[in-house]
Short mmCIF file of C-alpha atoms in Angstrom, two decimals:
data_model
loop_
_atom_site.label_atom_id
_atom_site.label_comp_id
_atom_site.label_asym_id
_atom_site.label_seq_id
_atom_site.Cartn_x
_atom_site.Cartn_y
_atom_site.Cartn_z
CA MET A 7 20.35 -26.26 10.27
CA ARG A 8 17.27 -24.10 10.70
CA LEU A 9 14.81 -24.01 7.82
CA LEU A 10 11.84 -21.73 7.24
CA ILE A 11 9.34 -23.53 5.00
CA ALA A 12 7.00 -21.06 3.28
CA MET A 13 5.12 -22.92 0.56
CA ASP A 14 2.02 -21.86 -1.36
CA SER A 15 -0.53 -24.40 -2.53
CA PHE A 16 -0.14 -26.72 -5.51
CA LYS A 17 -3.51 -26.20 -7.18
CA GLY A 18 -5.44 -29.41 -7.59
CA SER A 19 -2.99 -31.33 -5.42
CA LEU A 20 -2.04 -29.86 -2.05
CA ASP A 21 -3.05 -26.86 0.01
CA ALA A 22 -0.30 -24.67 1.45
CA VAL A 23 -0.24 -26.38 4.84
CA ALA A 24 0.05 -29.83 3.26
CA ALA A 25 2.80 -28.61 0.92
CA CYS A 26 4.78 -27.25 3.86
CA ARG A 27 4.39 -30.51 5.74
CA ALA A 28 5.57 -32.54 2.74
CA VAL A 29 8.72 -30.42 2.47
CA ALA A 30 9.36 -30.73 6.20
CA ARG A 31 8.95 -34.50 5.98
CA GLY A 32 11.60 -34.71 3.28
CA VAL A 33 14.02 -32.40 5.07
CA GLU A 34 13.72 -34.25 8.38
CA ALA A 35 14.19 -37.62 6.68
CA ALA A 36 17.46 -36.44 5.15
CA CYS A 37 18.62 -34.38 8.11
CA PRO A 38 17.04 -35.51 11.41
CA THR A 39 18.71 -32.67 13.32
CA ALA A 40 17.15 -29.99 11.11
CA CYS A 41 14.73 -27.57 12.75
CA CYS A 42 11.77 -26.83 10.44
CA ASP A 43 9.55 -23.78 10.99
CA ILE A 44 6.38 -24.03 8.87
CA ALA A 45 4.77 -20.84 7.53
CA PRO A 46 2.05 -21.58 4.93
CA MET A 47 1.78 -18.83 2.32
CA ALA A 48 -0.70 -17.43 -0.19
CA ASP A 49 -0.61 -14.46 -2.56
CA GLY A 50 -4.20 -13.27 -2.41
CA GLY A 51 -5.65 -15.97 -4.64
CA GLU A 52 -7.53 -19.12 -3.74
CA GLY A 53 -6.48 -20.58 -0.40
CA THR A 54 -5.68 -17.25 1.25
CA LEU A 55 -8.57 -17.62 3.70
CA ASP A 56 -7.23 -20.96 4.94
CA VAL A 57 -3.69 -19.62 5.26
CA LEU A 58 -4.77 -16.54 7.22
CA LEU A 59 -6.86 -18.65 9.58
CA ALA A 60 -3.88 -20.95 10.07
CA SER A 61 -1.56 -17.99 10.70
CA VAL A 62 -3.75 -15.75 12.83
CA GLY A 63 -6.48 -18.04 14.12
CA GLY A 64 -10.16 -17.34 14.02
CA ARG A 65 -13.51 -18.76 13.06
CA ARG A 66 -14.73 -20.15 9.78
CA CYS A 67 -18.28 -19.05 8.96
CA SER A 68 -20.72 -19.87 6.18
CA ALA A 69 -23.77 -18.25 4.63
CA MET A 70 -26.25 -18.78 1.83
CA VAL A 71 -25.29 -16.55 -1.12
CA HIS A 72 -25.41 -16.60 -4.92
CA ASP A 73 -22.80 -18.12 -7.23
CA PRO A 74 -21.64 -16.43 -10.48
CA LEU A 75 -24.78 -17.59 -12.29
CA MET A 76 -27.04 -16.42 -9.42
CA ARG A 77 -27.76 -19.91 -8.12
CA SER A 78 -28.07 -20.36 -4.35
CA ILE A 79 -25.01 -21.87 -2.66
CA ARG A 80 -23.45 -22.01 0.78
CA ALA A 81 -20.07 -20.24 0.88
CA GLN A 82 -17.47 -19.66 3.56
CA TYR A 83 -15.78 -16.58 4.90
CA GLY A 84 -13.60 -16.06 7.96
CA LEU A 85 -13.44 -13.97 11.12
CA LEU A 86 -9.87 -13.66 12.33
CA GLY A 87 -9.32 -14.29 16.00
CA VAL A 88 -8.45 -10.70 16.87
CA SER A 89 -9.96 -7.24 16.70
CA ASP A 90 -8.44 -4.41 14.74
CA ALA A 91 -8.46 -2.32 17.92
CA GLU A 92 -5.85 -4.57 19.48
CA ASP A 93 -2.25 -3.67 18.93
CA ALA A 94 0.55 -6.06 17.98
CA GLN A 95 4.13 -4.98 17.58
CA ASP A 96 5.13 -7.27 14.75
CA THR A 97 2.22 -7.14 12.34
CA GLU A 98 -0.13 -4.74 10.65
CA LEU A 99 -2.86 -7.34 10.94
CA ALA A 100 -4.34 -7.21 14.40
CA LEU A 101 -2.77 -10.08 16.32
CA HIS A 102 -3.29 -10.28 20.05
CA ALA A 103 -1.09 -7.83 21.92
CA ASP A 104 0.62 -10.66 23.80
CA GLY A 105 1.77 -12.19 20.52
CA SER A 106 -0.58 -15.15 20.60
CA ARG A 107 -2.81 -15.97 17.69
CA GLY A 108 -6.06 -16.57 19.55
CA VAL A 109 -7.05 -19.67 17.61
CA GLY A 110 -10.78 -20.24 17.76
CA ASN A 111 -12.96 -22.80 16.05
CA MET A 112 -10.96 -23.01 12.83
CA GLY A 113 -12.47 -26.27 11.71
CA GLY A 114 -16.09 -25.27 12.08
CA ASP A 115 -18.44 -24.29 9.32
CA GLU A 116 -21.07 -22.15 10.94
CA GLY A 117 -23.10 -19.04 10.44
CA CYS A 118 -21.59 -16.37 12.65
CA ALA A 119 -24.03 -13.49 12.46
CA THR A 120 -25.70 -14.37 15.76
CA ALA A 121 -22.76 -13.07 17.79
CA ALA A 122 -21.57 -9.82 16.27
CA GLU A 123 -18.25 -8.68 17.68
CA PRO A 124 -17.51 -5.06 16.78
CA GLY A 125 -14.08 -4.37 15.38
CA ARG A 126 -13.41 -7.87 14.08
CA VAL A 127 -11.28 -8.50 11.00
CA ALA A 128 -13.02 -10.58 8.34
CA VAL A 129 -11.63 -12.39 5.31
CA VAL A 130 -13.76 -12.77 2.19
CA GLU A 131 -12.20 -14.92 -0.50
CA MET A 132 -13.83 -14.02 -3.80
CA ALA A 133 -13.52 -17.53 -5.22
CA ARG A 134 -15.68 -18.93 -2.42
CA ALA A 135 -18.78 -17.26 -3.86
CA SER A 136 -17.80 -16.17 -7.38
CA GLY A 137 -15.23 -18.80 -8.30
CA LEU A 138 -14.49 -20.43 -11.61
CA HIS A 139 -15.09 -23.85 -10.07
CA TYR A 140 -18.84 -23.14 -10.04
CA VAL A 141 -18.97 -23.31 -13.85
CA ASP A 142 -17.61 -25.70 -16.45
CA GLU A 143 -16.73 -25.37 -20.11
CA HIS A 144 -20.41 -25.55 -20.99
CA THR A 145 -21.72 -23.07 -18.43
CA ARG A 146 -18.99 -20.43 -18.37
CA ASP A 147 -20.62 -17.10 -19.14
CA PRO A 148 -18.28 -14.12 -18.70
CA LEU A 149 -20.86 -11.74 -20.19
CA HIS A 150 -23.41 -12.42 -17.45
CA ALA A 151 -21.49 -13.90 -14.49
CA SER A 152 -21.88 -11.73 -11.40
CA THR A 153 -19.94 -10.98 -8.21
CA PHE A 154 -23.22 -10.51 -6.32
CA GLY A 155 -22.44 -13.45 -4.01
CA THR A 156 -19.12 -11.92 -2.96
CA GLY A 157 -21.02 -8.77 -2.02
CA GLU A 158 -23.38 -10.89 0.05
CA LEU A 159 -20.41 -12.39 1.94
CA ILE A 160 -19.16 -8.86 2.66
CA ARG A 161 -22.59 -7.97 4.00
CA HIS A 162 -22.57 -11.03 6.28
CA ALA A 163 -19.13 -10.00 7.55
CA LEU A 164 -20.53 -6.56 8.35
CA ASP A 165 -23.37 -8.23 10.24
CA ASP A 166 -20.72 -10.02 12.31
CA GLY A 167 -19.24 -6.68 13.38
CA ALA A 168 -16.27 -6.65 11.01
CA ARG A 169 -14.94 -3.17 10.31
CA THR A 170 -11.83 -4.33 8.51
CA ILE A 171 -12.52 -6.75 5.67
CA ILE A 172 -9.77 -8.38 3.66
CA VAL A 173 -11.10 -9.28 0.21
CA THR A 174 -8.86 -11.65 -1.72
CA LEU A 175 -9.23 -11.55 -5.49
CA GLY A 176 -8.42 -14.55 -7.64
CA GLY A 177 -9.99 -17.59 -9.24
CA SER A 178 -13.19 -15.83 -10.24
CA ALA A 179 -15.58 -16.68 -13.07
CA THR A 180 -16.65 -13.05 -13.40
CA ASN A 181 -15.78 -10.00 -15.48
CA ASP A 182 -18.28 -7.46 -14.13
CA GLY A 183 -15.94 -4.92 -12.54
CA GLY A 184 -17.33 -5.73 -9.11
CA ALA A 185 -20.72 -4.38 -10.15
CA GLY A 186 -22.48 -7.32 -8.53
CA ILE A 187 -20.75 -6.59 -5.22
CA ALA A 188 -21.94 -2.99 -5.39
CA GLN A 189 -25.51 -4.12 -6.12
CA ALA A 190 -25.47 -6.59 -3.23
CA LEU A 191 -24.37 -3.77 -0.93
CA GLY A 192 -27.19 -1.47 -2.02
CA ALA A 193 -25.95 0.46 -5.05
CA ARG A 194 -28.25 0.84 -8.03
CA LEU A 195 -26.71 0.70 -11.51
CA LEU A 196 -29.27 2.20 -13.84
CA ASP A 197 -29.78 2.46 -17.59
CA ALA A 198 -31.07 5.53 -19.41
CA ASN A 199 -34.65 4.57 -18.56
CA GLY A 200 -33.93 4.32 -14.84
CA ARG A 201 -34.06 0.52 -14.79
CA ASP A 202 -31.62 -1.60 -12.82
CA LEU A 203 -29.03 -3.36 -14.95
CA GLU A 204 -29.13 -7.12 -15.06
CA PRO A 205 -26.18 -9.09 -13.64
CA GLY A 206 -22.90 -9.34 -15.52
CA GLY A 207 -20.24 -7.29 -17.21
CA ALA A 208 -21.93 -6.97 -20.59
CA ALA A 209 -24.80 -4.93 -19.13
CA LEU A 210 -22.37 -2.22 -18.02
CA ALA A 211 -22.26 -1.00 -21.62
CA ARG A 212 -25.75 0.44 -20.95
CA LEU A 213 -24.87 2.03 -17.62
CA ASP A 214 -26.25 5.58 -17.51
CA HIS A 215 -25.96 6.58 -13.87
CA ILE A 216 -25.25 5.26 -10.38
CA ASP A 217 -27.44 5.72 -7.30
CA THR A 218 -25.70 5.05 -3.97
CA ALA A 219 -28.46 6.37 -1.70
CA ARG A 220 -29.22 2.86 -0.45
CA MET A 221 -25.61 1.71 0.03
CA ASP A 222 -25.01 -0.05 3.33
CA PRO A 223 -24.10 2.82 5.70
CA ARG A 224 -21.67 0.62 7.64
CA LEU A 225 -19.28 0.75 4.68
CA ALA A 226 -18.44 4.36 5.53
CA ASP A 227 -16.71 3.15 8.70
CA THR A 228 -15.23 -0.01 7.20
CA VAL A 229 -11.76 -0.49 5.77
CA ILE A 230 -11.55 -2.82 2.78
CA ARG A 231 -8.12 -4.32 2.11
CA ILE A 232 -7.89 -5.76 -1.40
CA ALA A 233 -5.35 -8.58 -1.52
CA THR A 234 -4.21 -9.58 -5.00
CA ASP A 235 -1.25 -11.02 -6.85
CA VAL A 236 -1.69 -8.93 -10.02
CA THR A 237 -1.23 -5.28 -10.89
CA ASN A 238 -3.32 -5.15 -14.05
CA PRO A 239 -5.42 -2.06 -14.75
CA LEU A 240 -9.14 -2.31 -15.44
CA THR A 241 -9.11 -1.95 -19.22
CA GLY A 242 -6.82 -2.06 -22.24
CA PRO A 243 -4.37 -4.68 -23.49
CA THR A 244 -3.28 -5.66 -19.98
CA GLY A 245 -6.72 -5.16 -18.42
CA ALA A 246 -9.17 -7.60 -16.89
CA SER A 247 -10.95 -8.62 -20.08
CA ALA A 248 -7.93 -9.06 -22.35
CA VAL A 249 -5.73 -10.93 -19.91
CA PHE A 250 -8.14 -12.95 -17.80
CA GLY A 251 -11.31 -13.04 -19.90
CA PRO A 252 -10.29 -15.95 -22.15
CA GLN A 253 -9.73 -18.31 -19.21
CA LYS A 254 -13.30 -17.53 -18.12
CA GLY A 255 -14.69 -18.44 -21.52
CA ALA A 256 -14.53 -15.10 -23.34
CA THR A 257 -14.13 -15.29 -27.11
CA PRO A 258 -12.21 -12.55 -28.96
CA SER A 259 -15.44 -10.67 -29.65
CA MET A 260 -16.48 -11.02 -26.00
CA VAL A 261 -13.14 -9.62 -24.88
CA ARG A 262 -13.74 -6.46 -26.92
CA GLN A 263 -17.34 -6.22 -25.69
CA LEU A 264 -16.36 -6.61 -22.04
CA ASP A 265 -13.43 -4.22 -22.30
CA ASP A 266 -15.70 -1.55 -23.77
CA ALA A 267 -18.32 -2.21 -21.05
CA LEU A 268 -15.76 -1.86 -18.26
CA GLY A 269 -14.54 1.32 -19.90
CA ARG A 270 -18.08 2.72 -19.74
CA PHE A 271 -18.33 1.61 -16.10
CA ALA A 272 -15.13 3.50 -15.24
CA GLN A 273 -16.38 6.64 -16.99
CA VAL A 274 -19.67 6.70 -15.07
CA VAL A 275 -17.93 5.91 -11.78
CA GLU A 276 -15.61 8.88 -12.26
CA ARG A 277 -18.49 11.19 -13.21
CA ASP A 278 -20.98 10.11 -10.52
CA LEU A 279 -18.70 9.06 -7.65
CA GLY A 280 -15.69 11.23 -8.33
CA ARG A 281 -13.24 8.33 -8.27
CA SER A 282 -10.84 7.49 -11.08
CA VAL A 283 -10.22 3.75 -10.89
CA ALA A 284 -9.43 2.46 -14.38
CA ALA A 285 -5.65 2.86 -14.28
CA VAL A 286 -5.05 1.93 -10.64
CA PRO A 287 -2.67 -1.06 -10.42
CA GLY A 288 -4.76 -4.05 -9.35
CA ALA A 289 -8.04 -2.56 -10.60
CA GLY A 290 -8.28 -5.39 -13.12
CA ALA A 291 -7.91 -8.13 -10.52
CA GLY A 292 -10.84 -10.51 -10.14
CA GLY A 293 -12.40 -9.52 -13.45
CA GLY A 294 -12.24 -5.84 -12.52
CA THR A 295 -13.47 -6.36 -8.96
CA GLY A 296 -10.53 -4.31 -7.72
CA ALA A 297 -11.96 -1.32 -9.56
CA GLY A 298 -15.45 -1.86 -8.14
CA LEU A 299 -14.23 -2.04 -4.56
CA LEU A 300 -12.11 1.08 -5.07
CA ALA A 301 -15.14 2.87 -6.50
CA PHE A 302 -17.76 1.98 -3.88
CA THR A 303 -15.83 1.41 -0.64
CA ASN A 304 -12.92 2.71 1.40
CA ALA A 305 -10.57 0.24 -0.25
CA THR A 306 -6.84 0.01 -0.75
CA VAL A 307 -4.93 -2.47 -2.91
CA GLU A 308 -1.99 -4.34 -1.51
CA PRO A 309 0.09 -7.36 -2.56
CA GLY A 310 -1.51 -10.47 -1.17
CA ILE A 311 1.83 -12.06 -0.35
CA GLN A 312 2.85 -9.04 1.74
CA LEU A 313 -0.39 -9.18 3.70
CA VAL A 314 -0.03 -12.90 4.43
CA ALA A 315 3.67 -12.56 5.25
CA THR A 316 2.87 -9.82 7.73
CA ALA A 317 0.21 -11.94 9.38
CA SER A 318 2.61 -14.87 9.77
CA ARG A 319 5.55 -12.67 10.92
CA LEU A 320 7.62 -14.12 8.09
CA ALA A 321 10.37 -11.50 8.26
CA ASN A 322 10.89 -12.04 11.99
CA ARG A 323 11.03 -15.79 11.56
CA ALA A 324 13.52 -15.47 8.70
CA GLY A 325 15.96 -13.70 10.99
CA THR A 326 16.92 -16.94 12.73
CA ALA A 327 16.78 -19.26 9.70
CA ASP A 328 19.64 -20.54 7.57
CA VAL A 329 17.49 -21.64 4.64
CA CYS A 330 14.05 -20.77 3.30
CA ILE A 331 12.23 -23.24 1.06
CA THR A 332 9.30 -21.76 -0.85
CA GLY A 333 7.37 -22.66 -3.97
CA GLU A 334 4.07 -23.36 -5.70
CA GLY A 335 2.70 -25.35 -8.62
CA ARG A 336 4.57 -23.56 -11.38
CA ILE A 337 7.46 -21.11 -11.65
CA ASP A 338 7.59 -19.11 -14.86
CA GLY A 339 7.86 -15.60 -16.25
CA GLN A 340 4.95 -14.42 -14.10
CA THR A 341 6.47 -15.53 -10.81
CA ALA A 342 8.45 -12.32 -10.44
CA TYR A 343 5.25 -10.24 -10.68
CA GLY A 344 3.67 -10.72 -7.25
CA LYS A 345 3.62 -14.52 -6.98
CA THR A 346 4.45 -16.25 -3.73
CA PRO A 347 8.01 -17.56 -4.33
CA ALA A 348 9.35 -14.16 -5.44
CA GLY A 349 7.49 -12.33 -2.69
CA VAL A 350 8.78 -14.69 -0.02
CA ALA A 351 12.32 -14.39 -1.35
CA ARG A 352 12.26 -10.59 -1.26
CA ILE A 353 10.89 -10.48 2.28
CA VAL A 354 13.24 -13.02 3.84
CA LYS A 355 16.32 -11.64 2.06
CA GLN A 356 15.53 -8.15 3.34
CA ALA A 357 15.23 -9.55 6.86
CA ASN A 358 18.26 -11.82 6.61
CA PRO A 359 20.61 -11.22 3.64
CA ARG A 360 22.54 -14.42 4.41
CA ILE A 361 19.54 -16.74 4.14
CA VAL A 362 19.57 -19.24 1.26
CA VAL A 363 16.28 -19.30 -0.68
CA VAL A 364 15.31 -22.43 -2.62
CA ALA A 365 12.12 -22.63 -4.70
CA LEU A 366 10.36 -25.91 -5.52
CA ALA A 367 7.63 -26.23 -8.14
CA GLY A 368 5.76 -28.81 -10.13
CA ALA A 369 7.25 -27.21 -13.23
CA VAL A 370 9.95 -24.60 -13.82
CA ALA A 371 9.66 -22.88 -17.19
CA ARG A 372 12.71 -23.22 -19.41
CA GLY A 373 13.11 -19.43 -19.61
CA VAL A 374 13.84 -19.15 -15.90
CA ALA A 375 17.63 -18.96 -15.70
CA ALA A 376 20.35 -16.85 -14.14
CA VAL A 377 21.74 -15.80 -17.51
CA PRO A 378 21.30 -12.56 -19.46
CA GLN A 379 17.84 -12.52 -21.01
CA THR A 380 16.69 -10.77 -24.15
CA ALA A 381 13.29 -9.91 -25.58
CA VAL A 382 11.67 -9.78 -22.17
CA GLU A 383 8.23 -8.25 -22.44
CA SER A 384 6.92 -6.81 -19.21
CA PRO A 385 3.19 -6.69 -18.52
CA ASP A 386 3.29 -2.97 -19.29
CA THR A 387 4.49 -3.39 -22.86
CA ALA A 388 2.09 -5.90 -24.37
CA GLY A 389 0.24 -5.24 -27.61
CA ASP A 390 -3.18 -3.71 -28.11
CA ILE A 391 -6.55 -5.38 -27.59
CA ASP A 392 -6.92 -6.46 -31.21
CA SER A 393 -3.50 -8.12 -31.31
CA LEU A 394 -4.25 -9.93 -28.08
CA VAL A 395 -7.61 -11.33 -29.07
CA THR A 396 -6.35 -12.39 -32.51
CA GLY A 397 -3.36 -14.18 -31.03
CA THR A 398 -0.63 -11.90 -32.38
CA GLY A 399 0.12 -10.33 -29.00
CA VAL A 400 1.29 -11.94 -25.78
CA PRO A 401 -1.16 -11.63 -22.89
CA ASP A 402 0.12 -11.03 -19.41
CA GLY A 403 -0.73 -14.51 -18.21
CA ALA A 404 0.85 -16.37 -21.14
CA ASP A 405 3.80 -18.75 -20.82
CA ARG A 406 6.78 -17.00 -22.38
CA SER A 407 9.80 -19.03 -23.46
CA VAL A 408 11.95 -16.11 -22.28
CA SER A 409 11.09 -14.84 -18.81
CA ALA A 410 12.19 -12.21 -16.38
CA ASP A 411 15.27 -13.12 -14.34
CA LEU A 412 13.65 -14.76 -11.35
CA TYR A 413 16.90 -14.89 -9.44
CA ALA A 414 17.02 -11.13 -9.17
CA CYS A 415 14.07 -11.46 -6.75
CA GLY A 416 16.27 -13.25 -4.23
CA ILE A 417 15.72 -16.90 -5.15
CA ASP A 418 19.09 -18.70 -5.15
CA ALA A 419 17.94 -21.86 -6.92
CA ALA A 420 14.74 -23.29 -8.36
CA PHE A 421 13.99 -26.99 -8.86
CA PRO A 422 11.11 -28.90 -10.48
CA ILE A 423 9.90 -31.75 -8.31
CA ILE A 424 8.83 -34.20 -11.04
CA ARG A 425 11.16 -37.19 -10.88
CA GLU A 426 10.15 -39.03 -14.03
CA PRO A 427 7.90 -38.58 -17.06
CA GLN A 428 4.30 -38.95 -15.93
CA SER A 429 0.78 -37.83 -16.69
CA LEU A 430 -0.68 -34.72 -15.09
CA ALA A 431 -3.04 -36.92 -13.08
CA ASP A 432 -0.15 -38.99 -11.72
CA ALA A 433 1.89 -35.85 -11.00
CA CYS A 434 -0.99 -34.36 -9.00
CA ARG A 435 -1.53 -37.58 -7.10
CA GLU A 436 2.17 -37.86 -6.21
CA THR A 437 2.82 -34.19 -5.42
CA ALA A 438 3.42 -34.74 -1.71
CA ASP A 439 5.91 -37.55 -2.29
CA ASN A 440 7.65 -35.64 -5.09
CA LEU A 441 7.94 -32.58 -2.86
CA ALA A 442 9.33 -34.62 0.01
CA ALA A 443 11.88 -36.38 -2.20
CA THR A 444 13.12 -33.15 -3.78
CA ALA A 445 13.28 -31.41 -0.40
CA ALA A 446 15.30 -34.34 0.95
CA ASN A 447 17.82 -33.98 -1.86
CA VAL A 448 18.05 -30.23 -1.30
CA ALA A 449 18.68 -30.82 2.40
CA ARG A 450 21.40 -33.38 1.67
CA LEU A 451 23.11 -30.94 -0.68
CA LEU A 452 22.97 -28.13 1.86
CA VAL A 453 24.40 -30.35 4.59
CA ALA A 454 27.19 -31.52 2.25
CA VAL A 455 28.08 -27.96 1.26
CA ALA A 456 28.06 -26.83 4.88
CA GLY A 457 30.39 -29.71 5.76
CA ALA A 458 32.73 -28.91 2.87
CA ASP A 459 32.89 -25.25 3.95
CA ARG A 460 34.04 -26.33 7.40
#
């Protein structure tokens, strides 16, 4: 039996590589003759940098930048081990033409700007500089948090010769529409008196005009690939502020304030830069950072899972597999909308319609079932801003008791890995063992079914 193991991380417990190894350990314990092919996955959120370095190879770099509250920190970014001028038959990411992954110093943590290599592909993970983990419940400040540090990482990548930069959006503490990134790269966001706006999304309500005369000229020849797992627009009931603002500390009144400010930002961008970004799917990702990158750079938005799957040649590897095991921390009504398990299932089923896809998760919402569902509310049909902030609407990220039919995405079965009632702390501590035990049971079942069929 040949298994393709394509797990995402279990946040707070295991990274994607460790999750894959735990599943492989369980499978091999139950079926020693099984052949396990490990392909760590990510969907554009936190952990994507590590997965891309593991898949493609490259060098981990670090630089002094600013966190969401403009405090100095050291943050990492990556240079993939290939140049975008090199051609590879099986991937849109530039792998070496001979099919190797050119693994460099993946474990290092070094500044890389001393050896610029033109044409390199860089990975900037937004959470590394602008992440929610830099603030706590007392210091969260969605009105003033800035993406400036992410812009600084992009500038460092440019210094290293990168002319394709993958920017992964997810896990941010910000809601500034990517304004901080633009400012770090040389744009001036000015009020009616010609003064530069202070950091944060709230200030955008006073935006009068944009001056790009000092923008880094290298951006004109640089491709920005936005990797995200959401398709939310910039504003409105399914926009950045309404859906993601509360988890960053935004109160109902802040949500309205930030939504209005991002609306003003979009209006001035369209007038001064000639780009309409508010309604683009994915513009609301990263607190509206998708919109900012679309406005100020040569950016395109793409599903993070597709980008990572391409880098790891997931479709090719699925062609010779009998079973694919995928999963992440939770499977619920949002899984079908760009999350790793659904994305993996679609890709491997297209490559190999006979492959069996099993999803494992710390929790599987009770609404996920292969039965006719009613009252399903897609992200495009949620209520208005007022209903969302007063609790009468259902935000896009909420846990619905009735979810979309996950199995239509290609997943054949989904299992929670928790084996007994336990605290969240215990569940996190035992994630690897729980994954291995559940994977072992899945393997035993598959072997038994295969034997019965013969």
